[in-house]
Coordinates of C-alpha atoms and ligand atoms in Angstrom, one line a residue:
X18 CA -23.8 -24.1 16.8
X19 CA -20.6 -22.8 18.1
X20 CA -18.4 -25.1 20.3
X21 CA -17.8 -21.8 23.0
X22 CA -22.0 -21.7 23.8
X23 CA -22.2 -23.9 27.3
X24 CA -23.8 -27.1 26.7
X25 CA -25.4 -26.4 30.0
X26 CA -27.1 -23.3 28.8
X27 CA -28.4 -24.8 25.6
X28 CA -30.1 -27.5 27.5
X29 CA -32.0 -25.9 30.2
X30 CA -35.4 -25.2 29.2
X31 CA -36.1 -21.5 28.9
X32 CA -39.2 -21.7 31.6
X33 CA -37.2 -23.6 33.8
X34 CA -35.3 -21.9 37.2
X35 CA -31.6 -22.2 36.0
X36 CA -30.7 -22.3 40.2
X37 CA -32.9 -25.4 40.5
X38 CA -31.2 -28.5 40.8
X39 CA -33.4 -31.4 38.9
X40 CA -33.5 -34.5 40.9
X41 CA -33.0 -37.1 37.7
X42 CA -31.4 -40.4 37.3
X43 CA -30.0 -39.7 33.8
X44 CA -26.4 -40.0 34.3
X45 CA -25.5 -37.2 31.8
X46 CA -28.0 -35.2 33.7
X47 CA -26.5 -35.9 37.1
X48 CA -22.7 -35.0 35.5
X49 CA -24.3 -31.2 35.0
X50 CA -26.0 -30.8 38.3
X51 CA -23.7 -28.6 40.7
X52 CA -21.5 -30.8 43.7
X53 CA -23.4 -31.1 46.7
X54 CA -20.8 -28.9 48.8
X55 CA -21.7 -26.0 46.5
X56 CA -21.3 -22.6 48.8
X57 CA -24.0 -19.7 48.8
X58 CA -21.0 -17.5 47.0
X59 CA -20.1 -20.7 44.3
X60 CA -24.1 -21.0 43.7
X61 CA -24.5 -17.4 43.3
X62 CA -21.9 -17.5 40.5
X63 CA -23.0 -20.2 38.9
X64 CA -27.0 -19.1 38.7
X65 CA -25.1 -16.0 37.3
X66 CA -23.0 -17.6 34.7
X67 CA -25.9 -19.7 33.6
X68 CA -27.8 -17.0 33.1
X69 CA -25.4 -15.3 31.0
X70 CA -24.7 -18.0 28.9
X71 CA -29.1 -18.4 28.0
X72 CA -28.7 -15.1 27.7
X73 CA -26.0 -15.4 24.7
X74 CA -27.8 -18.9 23.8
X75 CA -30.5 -17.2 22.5
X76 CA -29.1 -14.7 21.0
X77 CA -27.0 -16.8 18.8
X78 CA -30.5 -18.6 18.5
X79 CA -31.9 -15.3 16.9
X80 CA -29.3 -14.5 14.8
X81 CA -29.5 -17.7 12.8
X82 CA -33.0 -17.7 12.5
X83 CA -32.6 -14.5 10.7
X84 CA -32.3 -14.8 7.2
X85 CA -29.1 -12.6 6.3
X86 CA -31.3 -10.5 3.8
X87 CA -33.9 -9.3 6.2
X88 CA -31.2 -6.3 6.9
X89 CA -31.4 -4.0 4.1
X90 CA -27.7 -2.8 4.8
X91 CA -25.9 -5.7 6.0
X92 CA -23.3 -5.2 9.2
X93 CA -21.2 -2.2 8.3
X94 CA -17.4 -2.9 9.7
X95 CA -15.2 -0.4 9.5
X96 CA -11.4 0.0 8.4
X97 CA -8.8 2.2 8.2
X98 CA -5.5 1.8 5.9
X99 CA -2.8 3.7 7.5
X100 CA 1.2 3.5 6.8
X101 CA 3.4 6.6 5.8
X102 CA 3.7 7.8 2.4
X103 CA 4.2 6.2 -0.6
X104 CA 3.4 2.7 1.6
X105 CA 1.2 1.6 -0.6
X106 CA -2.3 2.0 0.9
X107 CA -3.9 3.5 -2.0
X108 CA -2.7 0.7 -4.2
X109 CA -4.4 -1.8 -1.6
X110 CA -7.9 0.2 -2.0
X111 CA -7.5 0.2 -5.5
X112 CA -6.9 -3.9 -5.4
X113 CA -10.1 -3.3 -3.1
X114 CA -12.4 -1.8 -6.2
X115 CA -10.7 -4.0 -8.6
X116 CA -12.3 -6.9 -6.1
X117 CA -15.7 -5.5 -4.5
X118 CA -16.7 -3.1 -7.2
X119 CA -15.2 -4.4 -10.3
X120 CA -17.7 -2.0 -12.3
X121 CA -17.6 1.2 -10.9
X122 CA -13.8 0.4 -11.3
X123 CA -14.1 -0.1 -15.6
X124 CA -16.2 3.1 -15.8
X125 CA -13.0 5.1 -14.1
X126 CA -10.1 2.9 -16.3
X127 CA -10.3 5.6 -19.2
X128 CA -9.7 8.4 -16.4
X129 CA -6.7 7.1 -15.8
X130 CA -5.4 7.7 -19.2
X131 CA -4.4 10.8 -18.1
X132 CA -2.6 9.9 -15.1
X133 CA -0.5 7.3 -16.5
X134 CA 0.7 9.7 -19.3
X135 CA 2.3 11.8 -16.4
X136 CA 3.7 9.0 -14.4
X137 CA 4.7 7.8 -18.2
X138 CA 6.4 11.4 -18.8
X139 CA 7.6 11.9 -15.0
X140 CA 9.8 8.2 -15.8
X141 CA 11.1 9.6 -18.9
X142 CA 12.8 12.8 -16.7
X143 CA 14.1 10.8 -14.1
X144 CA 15.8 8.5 -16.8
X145 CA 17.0 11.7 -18.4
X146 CA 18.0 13.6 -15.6
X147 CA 19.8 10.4 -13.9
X148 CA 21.5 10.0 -17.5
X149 CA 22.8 13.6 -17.6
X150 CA 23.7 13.3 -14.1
X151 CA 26.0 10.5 -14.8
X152 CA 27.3 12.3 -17.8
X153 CA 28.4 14.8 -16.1
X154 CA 30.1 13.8 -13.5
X155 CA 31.4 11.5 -16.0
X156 CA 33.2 14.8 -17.5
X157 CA 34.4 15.5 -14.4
X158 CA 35.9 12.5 -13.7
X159 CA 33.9 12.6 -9.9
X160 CA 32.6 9.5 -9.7
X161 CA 34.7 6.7 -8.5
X162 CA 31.7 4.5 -8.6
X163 CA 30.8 4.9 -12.6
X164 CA 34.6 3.3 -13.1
X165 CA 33.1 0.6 -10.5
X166 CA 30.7 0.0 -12.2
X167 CA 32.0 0.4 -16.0
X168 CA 34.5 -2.4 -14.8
X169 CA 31.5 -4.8 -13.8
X170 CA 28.9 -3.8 -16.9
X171 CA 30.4 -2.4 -20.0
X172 CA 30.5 1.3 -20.5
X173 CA 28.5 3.8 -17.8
X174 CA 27.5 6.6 -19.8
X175 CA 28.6 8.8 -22.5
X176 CA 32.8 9.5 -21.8
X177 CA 33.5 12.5 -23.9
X178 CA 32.4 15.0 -27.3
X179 CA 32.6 11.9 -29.6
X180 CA 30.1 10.0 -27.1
X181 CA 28.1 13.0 -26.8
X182 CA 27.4 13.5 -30.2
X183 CA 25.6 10.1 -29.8
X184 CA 23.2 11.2 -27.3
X185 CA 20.2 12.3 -29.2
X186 CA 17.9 12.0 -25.8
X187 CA 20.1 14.7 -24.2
X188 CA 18.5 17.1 -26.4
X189 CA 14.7 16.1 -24.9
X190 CA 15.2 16.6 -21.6
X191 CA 14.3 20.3 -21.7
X192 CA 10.9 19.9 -23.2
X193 CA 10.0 17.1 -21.3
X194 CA 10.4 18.9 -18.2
X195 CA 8.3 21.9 -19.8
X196 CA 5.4 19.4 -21.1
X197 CA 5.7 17.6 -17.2
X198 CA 5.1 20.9 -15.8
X199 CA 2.6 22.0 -18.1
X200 CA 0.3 18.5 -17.3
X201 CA 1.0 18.8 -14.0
X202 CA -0.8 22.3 -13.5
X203 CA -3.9 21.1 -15.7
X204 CA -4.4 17.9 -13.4
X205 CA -4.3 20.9 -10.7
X206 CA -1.0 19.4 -8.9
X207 CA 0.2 20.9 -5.4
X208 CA 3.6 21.7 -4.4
X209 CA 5.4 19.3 -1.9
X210 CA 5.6 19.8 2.0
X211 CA 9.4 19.3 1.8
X212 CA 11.7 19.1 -0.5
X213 CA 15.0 16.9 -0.3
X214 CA 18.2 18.7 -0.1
X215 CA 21.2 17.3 -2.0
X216 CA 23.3 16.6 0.6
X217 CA 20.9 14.7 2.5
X218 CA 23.0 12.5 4.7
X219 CA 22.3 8.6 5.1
X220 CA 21.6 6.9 8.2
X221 CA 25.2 5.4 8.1
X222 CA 26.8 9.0 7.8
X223 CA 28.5 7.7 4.8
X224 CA 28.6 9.6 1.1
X225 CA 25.1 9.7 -0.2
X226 CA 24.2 6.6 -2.5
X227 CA 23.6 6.9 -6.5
X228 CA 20.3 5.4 -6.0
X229 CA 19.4 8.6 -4.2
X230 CA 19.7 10.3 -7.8
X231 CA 16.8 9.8 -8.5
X232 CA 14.6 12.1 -7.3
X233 CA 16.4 15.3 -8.9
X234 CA 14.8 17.4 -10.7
X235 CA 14.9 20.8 -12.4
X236 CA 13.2 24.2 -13.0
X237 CA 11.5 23.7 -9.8
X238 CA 9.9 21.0 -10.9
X239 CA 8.3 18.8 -8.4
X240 CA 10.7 16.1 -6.9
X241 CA 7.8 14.0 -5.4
X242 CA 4.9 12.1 -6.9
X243 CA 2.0 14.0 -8.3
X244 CA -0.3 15.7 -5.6
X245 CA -3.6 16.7 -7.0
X246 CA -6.2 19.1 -5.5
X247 CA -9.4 17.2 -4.2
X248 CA -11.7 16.3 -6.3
X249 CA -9.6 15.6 -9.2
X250 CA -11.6 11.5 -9.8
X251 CA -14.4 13.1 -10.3
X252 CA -12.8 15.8 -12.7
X253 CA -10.9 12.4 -14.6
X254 CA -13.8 10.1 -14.4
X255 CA -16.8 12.0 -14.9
X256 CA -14.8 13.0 -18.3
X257 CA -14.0 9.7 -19.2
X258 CA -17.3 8.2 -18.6
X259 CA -18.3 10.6 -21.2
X260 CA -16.0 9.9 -23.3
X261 CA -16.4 6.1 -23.3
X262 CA -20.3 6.5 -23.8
X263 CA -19.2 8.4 -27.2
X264 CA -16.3 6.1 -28.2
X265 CA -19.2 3.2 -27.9
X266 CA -21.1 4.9 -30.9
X267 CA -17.4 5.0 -32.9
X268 CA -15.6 3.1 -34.7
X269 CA -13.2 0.4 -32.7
X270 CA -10.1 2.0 -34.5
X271 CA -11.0 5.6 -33.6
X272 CA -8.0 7.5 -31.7
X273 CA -8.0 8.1 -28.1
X274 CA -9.3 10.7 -26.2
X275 CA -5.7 11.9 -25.8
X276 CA -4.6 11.6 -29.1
X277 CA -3.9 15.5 -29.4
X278 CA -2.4 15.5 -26.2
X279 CA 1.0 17.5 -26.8
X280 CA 2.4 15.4 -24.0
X281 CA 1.7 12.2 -25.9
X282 CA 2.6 13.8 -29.4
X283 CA 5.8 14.8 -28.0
X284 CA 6.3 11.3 -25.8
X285 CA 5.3 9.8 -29.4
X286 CA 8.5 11.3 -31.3
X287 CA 11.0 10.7 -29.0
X288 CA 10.1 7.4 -28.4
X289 CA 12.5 5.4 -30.0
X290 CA 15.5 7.9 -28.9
X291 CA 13.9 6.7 -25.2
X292 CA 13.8 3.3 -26.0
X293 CA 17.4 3.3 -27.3
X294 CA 19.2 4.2 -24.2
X295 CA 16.6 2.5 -22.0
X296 CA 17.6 -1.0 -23.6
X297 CA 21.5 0.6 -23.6
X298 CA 24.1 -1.7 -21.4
X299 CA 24.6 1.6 -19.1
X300 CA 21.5 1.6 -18.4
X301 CA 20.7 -1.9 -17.9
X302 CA 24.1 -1.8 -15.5
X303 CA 22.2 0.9 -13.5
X304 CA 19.1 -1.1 -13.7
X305 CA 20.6 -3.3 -11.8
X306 CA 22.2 -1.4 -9.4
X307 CA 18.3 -0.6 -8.4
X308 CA 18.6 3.2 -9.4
X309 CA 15.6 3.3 -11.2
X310 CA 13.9 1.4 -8.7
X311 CA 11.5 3.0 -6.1
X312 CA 14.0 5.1 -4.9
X313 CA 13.7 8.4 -3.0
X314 CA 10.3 8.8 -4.5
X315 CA 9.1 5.8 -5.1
X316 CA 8.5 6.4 -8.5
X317 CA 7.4 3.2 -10.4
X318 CA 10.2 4.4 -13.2
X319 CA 11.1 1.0 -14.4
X320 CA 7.3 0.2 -14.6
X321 CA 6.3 2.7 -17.0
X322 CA 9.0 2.9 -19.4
X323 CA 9.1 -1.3 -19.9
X324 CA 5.8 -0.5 -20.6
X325 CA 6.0 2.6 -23.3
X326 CA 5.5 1.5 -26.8
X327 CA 2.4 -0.3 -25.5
X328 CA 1.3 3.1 -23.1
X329 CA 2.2 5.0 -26.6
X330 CA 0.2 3.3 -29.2
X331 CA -2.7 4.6 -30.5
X332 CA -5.2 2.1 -29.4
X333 CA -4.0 2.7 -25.9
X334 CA -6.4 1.9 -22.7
X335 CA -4.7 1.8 -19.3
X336 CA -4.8 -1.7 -17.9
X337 CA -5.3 -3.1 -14.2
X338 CA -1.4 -2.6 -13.6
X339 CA -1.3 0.4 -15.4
X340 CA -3.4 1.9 -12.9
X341 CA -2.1 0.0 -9.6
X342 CA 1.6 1.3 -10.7
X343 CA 0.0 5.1 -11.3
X344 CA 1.5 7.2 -8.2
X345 CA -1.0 10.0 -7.1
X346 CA -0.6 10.9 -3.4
X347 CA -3.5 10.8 -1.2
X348 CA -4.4 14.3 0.1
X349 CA -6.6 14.4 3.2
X350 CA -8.9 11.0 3.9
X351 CA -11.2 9.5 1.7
X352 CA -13.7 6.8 2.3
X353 CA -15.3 3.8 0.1
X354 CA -17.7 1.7 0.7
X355 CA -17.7 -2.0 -0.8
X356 CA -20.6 -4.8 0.2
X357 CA -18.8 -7.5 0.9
X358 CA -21.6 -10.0 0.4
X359 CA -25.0 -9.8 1.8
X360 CA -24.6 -9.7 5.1
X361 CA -21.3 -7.0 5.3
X362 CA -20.6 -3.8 4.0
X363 CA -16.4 -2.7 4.0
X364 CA -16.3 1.1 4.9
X365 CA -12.6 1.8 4.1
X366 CA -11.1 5.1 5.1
X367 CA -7.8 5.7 3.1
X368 CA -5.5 8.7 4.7
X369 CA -2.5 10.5 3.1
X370 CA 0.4 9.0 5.2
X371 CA 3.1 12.1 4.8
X372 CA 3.6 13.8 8.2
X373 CA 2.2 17.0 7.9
X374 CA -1.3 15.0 7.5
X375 CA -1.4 12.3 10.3
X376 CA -2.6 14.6 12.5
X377 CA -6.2 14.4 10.5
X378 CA -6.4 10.6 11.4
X379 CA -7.6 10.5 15.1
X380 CA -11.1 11.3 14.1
X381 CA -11.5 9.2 11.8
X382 CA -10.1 5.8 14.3
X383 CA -13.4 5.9 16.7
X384 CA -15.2 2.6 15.6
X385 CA -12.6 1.1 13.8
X386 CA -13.1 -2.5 13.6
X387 CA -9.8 -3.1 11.9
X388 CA -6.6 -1.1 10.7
X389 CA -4.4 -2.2 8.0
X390 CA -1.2 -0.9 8.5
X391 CA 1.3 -1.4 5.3
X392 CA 5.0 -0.9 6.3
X393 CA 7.1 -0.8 3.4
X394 CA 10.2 -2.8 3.8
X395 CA 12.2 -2.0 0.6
X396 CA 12.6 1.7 2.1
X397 CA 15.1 0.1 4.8
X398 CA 17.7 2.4 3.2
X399 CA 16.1 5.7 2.3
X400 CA 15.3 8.7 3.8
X401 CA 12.4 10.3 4.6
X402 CA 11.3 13.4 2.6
X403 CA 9.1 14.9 5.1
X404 CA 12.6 14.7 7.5
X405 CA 15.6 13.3 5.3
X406 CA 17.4 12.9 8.5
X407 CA 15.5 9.9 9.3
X408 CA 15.0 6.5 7.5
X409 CA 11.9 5.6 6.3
X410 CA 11.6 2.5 7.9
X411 CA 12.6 3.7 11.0
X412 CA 9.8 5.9 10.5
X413 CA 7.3 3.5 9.9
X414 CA 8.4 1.2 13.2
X415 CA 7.7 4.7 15.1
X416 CA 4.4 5.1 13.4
X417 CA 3.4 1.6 14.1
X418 CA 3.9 2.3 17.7
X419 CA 2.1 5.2 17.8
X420 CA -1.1 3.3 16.1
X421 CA -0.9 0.6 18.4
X422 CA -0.7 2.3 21.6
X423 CA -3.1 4.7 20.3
X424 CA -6.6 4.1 23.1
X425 CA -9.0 4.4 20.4
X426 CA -7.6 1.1 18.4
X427 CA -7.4 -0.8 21.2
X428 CA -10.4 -3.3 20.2
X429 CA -9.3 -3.3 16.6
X430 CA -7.4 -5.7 15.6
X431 CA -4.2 -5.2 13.9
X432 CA -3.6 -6.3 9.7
X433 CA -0.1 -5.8 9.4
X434 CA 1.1 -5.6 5.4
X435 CA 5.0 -6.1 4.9
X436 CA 4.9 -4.0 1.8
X437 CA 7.2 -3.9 -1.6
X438 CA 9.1 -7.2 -0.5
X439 CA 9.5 -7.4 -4.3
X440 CA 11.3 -4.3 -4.4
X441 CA 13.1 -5.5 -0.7
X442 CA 14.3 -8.6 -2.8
X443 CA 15.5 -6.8 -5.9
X444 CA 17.6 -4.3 -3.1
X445 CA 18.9 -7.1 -1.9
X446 CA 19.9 -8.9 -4.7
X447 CA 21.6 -6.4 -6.2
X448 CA 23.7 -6.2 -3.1
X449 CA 22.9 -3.3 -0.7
X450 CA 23.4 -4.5 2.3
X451 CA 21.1 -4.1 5.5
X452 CA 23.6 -3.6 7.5
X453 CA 24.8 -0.8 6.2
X454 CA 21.5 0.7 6.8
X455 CA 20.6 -1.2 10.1
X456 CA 23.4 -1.8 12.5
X457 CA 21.7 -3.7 14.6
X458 CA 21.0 -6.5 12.0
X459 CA 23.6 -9.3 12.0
X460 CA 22.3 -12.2 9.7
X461 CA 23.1 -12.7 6.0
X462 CA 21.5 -10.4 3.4
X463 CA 19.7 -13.2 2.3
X464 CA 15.7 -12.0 1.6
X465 CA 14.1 -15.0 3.8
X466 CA 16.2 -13.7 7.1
X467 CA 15.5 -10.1 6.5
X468 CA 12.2 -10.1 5.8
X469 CA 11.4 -12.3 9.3
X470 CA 14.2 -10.1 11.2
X471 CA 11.7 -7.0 10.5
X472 CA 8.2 -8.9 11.0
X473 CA 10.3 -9.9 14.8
X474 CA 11.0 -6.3 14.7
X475 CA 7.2 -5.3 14.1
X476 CA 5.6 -7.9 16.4
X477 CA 8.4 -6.6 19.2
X478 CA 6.5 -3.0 18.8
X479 CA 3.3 -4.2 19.4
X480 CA 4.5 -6.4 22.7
X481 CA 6.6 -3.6 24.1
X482 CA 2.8 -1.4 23.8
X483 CA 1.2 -4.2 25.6
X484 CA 4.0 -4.8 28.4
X485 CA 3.7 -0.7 29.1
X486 CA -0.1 -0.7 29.6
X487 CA -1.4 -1.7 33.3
X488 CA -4.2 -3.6 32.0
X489 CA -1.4 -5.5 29.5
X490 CA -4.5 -5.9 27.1
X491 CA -3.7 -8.1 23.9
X492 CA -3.5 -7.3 20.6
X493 CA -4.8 -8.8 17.8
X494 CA -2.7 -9.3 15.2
X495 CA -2.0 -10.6 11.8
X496 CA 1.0 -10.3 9.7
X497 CA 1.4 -10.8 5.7
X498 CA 4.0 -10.0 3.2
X499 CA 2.9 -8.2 0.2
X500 CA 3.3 -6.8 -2.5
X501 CA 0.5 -4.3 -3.0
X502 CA 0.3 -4.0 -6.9
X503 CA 0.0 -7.6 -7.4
X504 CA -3.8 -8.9 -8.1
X505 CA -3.2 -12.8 -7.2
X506 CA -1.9 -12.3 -4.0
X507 CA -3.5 -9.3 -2.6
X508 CA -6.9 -10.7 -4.2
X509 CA -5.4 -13.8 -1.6
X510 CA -4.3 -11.7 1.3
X511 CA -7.7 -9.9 1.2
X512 CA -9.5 -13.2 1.4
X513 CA -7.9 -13.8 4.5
X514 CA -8.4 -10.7 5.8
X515 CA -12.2 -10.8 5.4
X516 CA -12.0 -14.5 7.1
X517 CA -10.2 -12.3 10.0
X518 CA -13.4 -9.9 10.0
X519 CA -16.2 -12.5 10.3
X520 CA -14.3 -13.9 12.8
X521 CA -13.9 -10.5 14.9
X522 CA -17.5 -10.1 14.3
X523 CA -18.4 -13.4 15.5
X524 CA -16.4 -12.9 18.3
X525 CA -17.9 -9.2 19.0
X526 CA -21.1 -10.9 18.9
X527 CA -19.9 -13.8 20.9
X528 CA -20.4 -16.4 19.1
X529 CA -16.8 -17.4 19.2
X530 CA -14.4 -17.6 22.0
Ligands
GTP610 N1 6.8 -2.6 -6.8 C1 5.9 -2.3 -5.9 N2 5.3 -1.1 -6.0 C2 4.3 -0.9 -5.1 C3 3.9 -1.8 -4.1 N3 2.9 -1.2 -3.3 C4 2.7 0.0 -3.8 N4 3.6 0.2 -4.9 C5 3.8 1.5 -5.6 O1 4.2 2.5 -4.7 C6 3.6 3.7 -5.1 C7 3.0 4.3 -3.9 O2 1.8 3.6 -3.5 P1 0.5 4.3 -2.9 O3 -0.5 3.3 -2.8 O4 0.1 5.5 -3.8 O5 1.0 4.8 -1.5 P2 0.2 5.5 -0.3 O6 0.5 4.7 0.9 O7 -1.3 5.6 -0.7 O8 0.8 6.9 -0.2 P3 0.2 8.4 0.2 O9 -1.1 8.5 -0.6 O10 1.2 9.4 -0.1 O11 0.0 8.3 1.7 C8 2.7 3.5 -6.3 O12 3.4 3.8 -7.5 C9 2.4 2.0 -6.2 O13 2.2 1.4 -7.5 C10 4.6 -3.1 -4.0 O14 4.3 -4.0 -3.2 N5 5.5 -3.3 -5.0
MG611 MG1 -2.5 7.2 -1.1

């Protein structure tokens, strides 16, 4: 029984007048009987209370006389993952599946073959296209920085003809742009809502960064991650389902479905030209510097090309991290739903987070018993594409604001996910500072005291909401860092969250305080 039900109400018998005082000798009896100088107003309360509290009494009474399964459903509890783009929410539902539905999620894994080639191939442009980037402004002598960084690393980049002559990969950037393009328009990709100009200024006002690189592209080729029309799972999955049924009837050695892809053909025989420069000390020096690293895009470059010979060999099936590292951008709002266990069904809505699609969320919030809102803290230093004018962080602290104050997630409690601190602690190791990026920050770019300076700066957002309404309502809310693609401590985090949900549903249905 729960400690908040009133002992008083659990002891008076059901048939008895709850006003009546019992004339009794038992002392512990005696200790519940109202004082003798109770008022008309004080008794009138009290019969009240009391009767409330029976009331709940036997509620709570009903509820665990029922055994869970006599509901054919379960409680259904809703949730909604919001955040900006690239924040990682889809990555969280697909740590969801991998958890509540583990099934439907290994009849999908050979869909994602596909997908992985083209986040495989888009790594392989951006390595290119950052590579002949640096080459030429090698040429040109431009770069101050490439001498910077020669003098820390060993050579940056082919210097002249002689070097150049040495570049076989120079020669594959052409066709892998063509063969990008060329997947992209069978997968049924969409164009992006903005594009990022080249001169788009930092927040400092101070020359653009390298890292910002990386999202060039060419040819018109899209700079952001791959948008596909709706509907393209079922396309995928329905295909690979097939697929698999077949490949059980073949031998184990048999080729993959995409073994005639010309994308993997092509990927196949320049592999070891890729591998060369990827393992090369100017690109490990770069590495370092975090340019490959979720920059402007967020593209997972690093990821994928650690991983190619394995994503390249003929016996290839995507793995779990294959597919929490594959980027496809959420268009519009799409809803699962997981049973938890037998008493609680998950119905998780999952919303594209770019700007030009928030506007779609409000009618999906009514209901909600909880959002999870990921805020992804290793943007701290990069603009936004839907605005480049803005950071992205900034963004998210604006967004966060919004969701909080908004009236219809005003009962819902708040799951706040501190997203990417891996990448946050890579940034910071490799020496961008915060404060070039956040003036108002004044500790050490040490990870520990940024990452608690911005979960002070979130928990701020949701007091200053509270202090502005009249009612000053609480919020609830529950902070975690995370980093969304990895299975232990998301598997952990979600564990706790669903603790958090039986507790809100306790409390909803009052059995706890
Ligand atoms: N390294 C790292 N990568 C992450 C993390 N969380 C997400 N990602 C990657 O970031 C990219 C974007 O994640 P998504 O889950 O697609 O982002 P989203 O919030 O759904 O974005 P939209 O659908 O555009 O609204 C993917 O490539 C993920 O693998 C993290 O904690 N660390
Ligand atoms: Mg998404």
């Amino acid at each position: 029984m729960s400690p908040s039900v009133s002992p008083r109400a659990r002891r008076t018998p059901s048939n008895s007048p709850l006003s009546t005082p019992t004339t009794t000798t038992d002392p512990f009896s005696l200790a519940l009987q109202p004082p003798p100088t109770e008022t008309a107003a004080e008794k009138a309360a009290r019969i009240q209370s009391e009767r409330l509290a029976k009331q709940r009494s036997d509620e709570i009474d009903k509820l665990l006389r029922q055994p869970p399964s006599t509901s054919p459903k379960g409680r259904e509890y809703k949730m909604v993952l919001l955040g900006q783009a690239g924040a990682g929410k889809t990555t969280v539902l697909k740590q969801m599946r991998l958890l509540y539905d583990p099934q439907a999620h290994e009849r999908e894994r050979r869909g994602w073959t596909k997908i992985v080639l083209l986040n495989t191939m888009c790594s392989v442009r951006v390595l290119l296209e950052t590579m002949e980037r640096f080459h030429q402004e090698r040429k040109e002598r431009r770069s101050s920085e490439l001498d910077r960084l020669e003098s820390e690393g060993g050579e940056v980049g082919p210097k002249n003809e002689r070097n150049e002559a040495r570049m076989p990969w120079a020669a594959h950037l052409g066709e892998v742009v063509r063969l990008e393009m060329a997947m992209r328009r069978e997968l049924g990709a969409f164009g992006e809502e903005a594009e990022v100009p080249d001169t788009a200024p930092g927040k400092s006002g101070q020359a653009r960064p390298l890292s910002s690189l990386e999202g060039k592209s060419r040819g018109g080729l899209e700079k952001s991650p791959l948008i596909l029309r709706p509907g393209w799972q079922e396309r995928l999955f329905t295909y690979a389902r097939r697929s698999l049924s077949h490949s059980r009837t073949q031998p184990e050695s048999s080729p993959s479905d995409t073994d005639d892809d010309p994308a993997l053909i092509f990927l196949r025989t320049i592999q070891s030209d890729i591998l060369s420069l990827w393992s090369d000390a100017s690109c490990r020096a770069l590495r370092h510097r975090g340019l490959f690293l979720d920059a402007q895009t967020d593209s997972p470059t690093t990821y994928f090309l650690d991983s190619l010979p394995r994503i390249l060999s003929p016996t290839y099936t995507p793995n779990d991290e294959d597919i929490l590292h594959s980027r496809v951008r959420t268009l519009g709002i799409t809803s699962h739903t997981f049973r938890i266990d037998r008493t609680l069904l998950y119905t998780i809505y999952d919303v594209g987070g770019s700007r030009s699609q928030r506007h779609a969320w409000a009618s999906y919030l009514d209901d909600v018993g909880s959002i999870i809102f990921l805020a992804p803290l290793s943007a701290f230093d990069q603009p936004l594409v839907e605005d480049p004018g803005v950071n992205r962080l900034e963004d998210s602290f604006a967004l966060f604001s919004q969701v909080v104050s908004n009236p219809l997630l005003r009962g819902a409690s708040i799951v706040l996910f501190l997203n990417k601190i891996d990448l946050l602690e890579q940034k910071l190791r490799s020496g961008i500072q915060l404060g070039r990026y956040w003036a108002a920050y004044q500790g050490d770019n040490d990870f520990e005291a940024v990452w608690r300076w911005f979960r002070g700066k979130f928990r701020d957002c949701v007091r200053e909401v509270e202090e502005k309404e009249a009612e000053g309502e609480k919020r609830r809310l529950y902070v975690h860092t995370t980093v969304a693609t990895s299975s232990a401590q998301i598997r952990a985090i979600l564990m706790s969250v669903k603790d958090t949900v039986l507790r809100e549903n306790l409390r909803v249905t009052g059995l706890v305080g």
